[in-house]
mmCIF file of C-alpha atoms in Angstrom:
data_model
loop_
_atom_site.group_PDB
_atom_site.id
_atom_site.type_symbol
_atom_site.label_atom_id
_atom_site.label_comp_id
_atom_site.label_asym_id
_atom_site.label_seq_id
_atom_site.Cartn_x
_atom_site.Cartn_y
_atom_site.Cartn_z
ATOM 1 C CA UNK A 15 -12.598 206.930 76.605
ATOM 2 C CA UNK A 16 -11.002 208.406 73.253
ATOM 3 C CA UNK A 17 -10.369 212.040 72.987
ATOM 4 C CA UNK A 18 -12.446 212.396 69.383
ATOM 5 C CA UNK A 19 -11.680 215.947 68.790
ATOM 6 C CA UNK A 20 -10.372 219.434 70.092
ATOM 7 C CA UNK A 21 -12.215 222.186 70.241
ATOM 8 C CA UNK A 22 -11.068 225.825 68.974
ATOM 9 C CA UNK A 23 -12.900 228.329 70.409
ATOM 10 C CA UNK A 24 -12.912 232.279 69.773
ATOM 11 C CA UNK A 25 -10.676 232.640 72.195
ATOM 12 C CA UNK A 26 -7.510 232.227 71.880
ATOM 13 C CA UNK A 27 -6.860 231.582 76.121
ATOM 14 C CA UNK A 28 -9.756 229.076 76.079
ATOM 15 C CA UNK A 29 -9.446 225.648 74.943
ATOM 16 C CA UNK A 30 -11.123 222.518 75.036
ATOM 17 C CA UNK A 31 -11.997 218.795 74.036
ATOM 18 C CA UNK A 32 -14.753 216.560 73.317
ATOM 19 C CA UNK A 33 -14.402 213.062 74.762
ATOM 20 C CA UNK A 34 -16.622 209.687 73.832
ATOM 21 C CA UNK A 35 -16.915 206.433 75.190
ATOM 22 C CA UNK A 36 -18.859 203.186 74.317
ATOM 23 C CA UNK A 37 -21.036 201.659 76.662
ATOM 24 C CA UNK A 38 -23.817 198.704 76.858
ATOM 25 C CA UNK A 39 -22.594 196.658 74.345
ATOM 26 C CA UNK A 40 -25.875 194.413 73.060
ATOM 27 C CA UNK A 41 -24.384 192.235 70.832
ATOM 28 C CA UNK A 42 -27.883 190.159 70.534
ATOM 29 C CA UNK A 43 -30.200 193.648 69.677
ATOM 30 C CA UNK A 44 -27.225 194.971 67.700
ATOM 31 C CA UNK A 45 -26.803 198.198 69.788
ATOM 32 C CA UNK A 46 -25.029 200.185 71.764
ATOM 33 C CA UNK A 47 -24.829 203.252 74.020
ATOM 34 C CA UNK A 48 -22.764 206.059 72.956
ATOM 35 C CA UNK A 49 -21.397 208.819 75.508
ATOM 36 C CA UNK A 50 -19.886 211.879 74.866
ATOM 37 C CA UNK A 51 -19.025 214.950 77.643
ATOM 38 C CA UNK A 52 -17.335 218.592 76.506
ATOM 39 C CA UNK A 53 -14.834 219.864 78.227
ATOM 40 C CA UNK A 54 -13.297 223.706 78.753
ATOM 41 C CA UNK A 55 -10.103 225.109 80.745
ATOM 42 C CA UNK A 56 -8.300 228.544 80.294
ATOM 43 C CA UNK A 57 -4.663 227.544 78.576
ATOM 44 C CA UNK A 58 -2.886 230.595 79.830
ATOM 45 C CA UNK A 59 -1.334 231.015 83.505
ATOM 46 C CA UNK A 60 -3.892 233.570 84.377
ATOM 47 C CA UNK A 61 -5.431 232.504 87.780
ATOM 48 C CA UNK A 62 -8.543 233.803 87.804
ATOM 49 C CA UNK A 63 -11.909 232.335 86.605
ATOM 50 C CA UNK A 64 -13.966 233.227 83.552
ATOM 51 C CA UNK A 65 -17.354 233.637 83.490
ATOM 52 C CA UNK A 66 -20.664 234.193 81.221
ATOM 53 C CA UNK A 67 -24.163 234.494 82.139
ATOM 54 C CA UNK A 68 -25.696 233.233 79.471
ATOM 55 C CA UNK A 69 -23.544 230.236 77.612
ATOM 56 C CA UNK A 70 -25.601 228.631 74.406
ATOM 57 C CA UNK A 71 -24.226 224.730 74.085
ATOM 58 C CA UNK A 72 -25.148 221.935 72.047
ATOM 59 C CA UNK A 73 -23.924 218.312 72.079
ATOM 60 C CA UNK A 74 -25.231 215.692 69.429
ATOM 61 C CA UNK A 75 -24.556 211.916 68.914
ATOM 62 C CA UNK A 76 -25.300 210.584 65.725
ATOM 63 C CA UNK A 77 -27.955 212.606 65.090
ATOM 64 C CA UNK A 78 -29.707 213.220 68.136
ATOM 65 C CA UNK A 79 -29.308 216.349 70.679
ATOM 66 C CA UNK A 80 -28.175 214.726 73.983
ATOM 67 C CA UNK A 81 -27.562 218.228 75.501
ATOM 68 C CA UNK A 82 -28.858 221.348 74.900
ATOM 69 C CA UNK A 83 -28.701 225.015 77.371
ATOM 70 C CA UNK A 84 -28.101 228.140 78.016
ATOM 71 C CA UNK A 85 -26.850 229.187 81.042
ATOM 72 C CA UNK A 86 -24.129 230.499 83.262
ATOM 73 C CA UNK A 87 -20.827 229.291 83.006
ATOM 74 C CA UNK A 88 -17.103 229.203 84.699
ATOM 75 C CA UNK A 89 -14.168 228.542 82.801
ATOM 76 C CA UNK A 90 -11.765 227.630 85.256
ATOM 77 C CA UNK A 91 -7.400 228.262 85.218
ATOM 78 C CA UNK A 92 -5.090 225.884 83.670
ATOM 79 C CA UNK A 93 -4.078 224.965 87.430
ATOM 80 C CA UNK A 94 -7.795 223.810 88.071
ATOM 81 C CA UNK A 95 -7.731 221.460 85.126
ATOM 82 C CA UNK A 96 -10.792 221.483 82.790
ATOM 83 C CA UNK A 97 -14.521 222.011 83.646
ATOM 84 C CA UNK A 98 -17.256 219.427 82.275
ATOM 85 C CA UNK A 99 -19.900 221.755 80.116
ATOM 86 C CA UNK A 100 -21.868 219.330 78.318
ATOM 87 C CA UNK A 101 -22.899 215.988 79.154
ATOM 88 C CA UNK A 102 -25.333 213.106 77.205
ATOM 89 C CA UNK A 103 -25.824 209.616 75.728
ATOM 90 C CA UNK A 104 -27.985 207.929 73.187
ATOM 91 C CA UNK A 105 -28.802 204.148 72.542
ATOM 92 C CA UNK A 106 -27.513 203.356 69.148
ATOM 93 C CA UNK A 107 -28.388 200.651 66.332
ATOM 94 C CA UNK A 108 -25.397 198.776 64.534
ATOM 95 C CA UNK A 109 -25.698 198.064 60.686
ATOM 96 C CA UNK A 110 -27.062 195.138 59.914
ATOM 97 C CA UNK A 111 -22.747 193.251 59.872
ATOM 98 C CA UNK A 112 -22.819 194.746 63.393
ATOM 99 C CA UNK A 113 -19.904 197.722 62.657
ATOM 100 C CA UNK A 114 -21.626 201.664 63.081
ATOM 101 C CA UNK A 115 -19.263 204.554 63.200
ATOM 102 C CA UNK A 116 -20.969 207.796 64.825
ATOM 103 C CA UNK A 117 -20.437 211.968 64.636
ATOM 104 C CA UNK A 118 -20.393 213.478 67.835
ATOM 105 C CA UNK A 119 -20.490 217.501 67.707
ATOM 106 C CA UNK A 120 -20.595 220.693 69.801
ATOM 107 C CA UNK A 121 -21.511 223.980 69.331
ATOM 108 C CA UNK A 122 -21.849 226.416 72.302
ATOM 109 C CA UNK A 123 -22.101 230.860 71.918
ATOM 110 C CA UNK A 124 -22.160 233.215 74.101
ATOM 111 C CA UNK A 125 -25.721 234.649 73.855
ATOM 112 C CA UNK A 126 -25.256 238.303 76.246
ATOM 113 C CA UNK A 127 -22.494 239.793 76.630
ATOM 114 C CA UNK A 128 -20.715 240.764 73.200
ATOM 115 C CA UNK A 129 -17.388 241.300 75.205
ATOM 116 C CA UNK A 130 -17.283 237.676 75.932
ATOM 117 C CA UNK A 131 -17.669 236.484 72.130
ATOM 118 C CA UNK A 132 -14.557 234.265 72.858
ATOM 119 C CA UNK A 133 -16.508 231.407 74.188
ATOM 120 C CA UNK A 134 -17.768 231.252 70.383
ATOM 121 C CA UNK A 135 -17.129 227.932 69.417
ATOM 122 C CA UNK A 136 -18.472 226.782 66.022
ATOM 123 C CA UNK A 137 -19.922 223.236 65.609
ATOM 124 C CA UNK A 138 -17.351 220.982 65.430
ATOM 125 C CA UNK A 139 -17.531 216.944 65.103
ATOM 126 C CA UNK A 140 -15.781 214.092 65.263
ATOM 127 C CA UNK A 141 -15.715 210.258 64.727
ATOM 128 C CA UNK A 142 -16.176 207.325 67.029
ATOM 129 C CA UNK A 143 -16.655 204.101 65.461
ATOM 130 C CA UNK A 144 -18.092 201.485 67.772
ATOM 131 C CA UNK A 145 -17.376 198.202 68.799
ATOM 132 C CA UNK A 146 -18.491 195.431 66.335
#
């Protein structure tokens, strides 16, 4: 797995990262299968949980929406480690010399409640280049 990028989110106690891994290596078809999962924690010592009803998120690989909801949402304490928020994969083609590098991004809003605007995080993206 390779961490690919960190998230900043609206709120300055809530962090996060998105991390991508290559699977199903098809050297004969030229493909492979790309995952990538979102993670979220609360980077302060607060002990309590934080959540929203109604969490807007959106994970894409190369082009193609692997995840996409809205929906409630715990963030938990630092102690409690991250929480997974977004999950997906997609099947993808190598150039024809067999090397592909691919954007993985994230986007996720709070959609309800305007006091919670600090789960705002804007789409963000990062690299993974795949295995030749």
């Amino acid at each position: 797995m390779a961490n690919i990028k960190n998230l900043s989110t609206g709120n300055q106690y809530i962090d996060g990262y998105i991390d991508a891994w290559e699977s199903n290596v098809d050297i004969a078809n030229n493909k492979s299968r790309v995952h990538a999962a979102v993670y979220l924690h609360r980077n302060n010592t607060w002990n309590g949980n934080t959540h929203t009803s109604h969490f807007y998120r959106k994970l894409t690989i190369n082009g193609s929406n692997v995840y996409e909801l809205t929906g409630a949402m715990t963030i938990p304490p630092k102690a409690s480690g991250y929480v997974k928020v977004a999950e997906g994969y997609v099947d993808v083609e190598h150039e024809s010399d067999g090397k592909k590098s691919v954007t993985i991004s994230f986007e996720g809003a709070d959609n309800y409640a305007s006091n919670t605007t600090g789960f705002d995080i804007s789409k963000q993206s990062g690299p993974l280049t795949l295995t030749t």
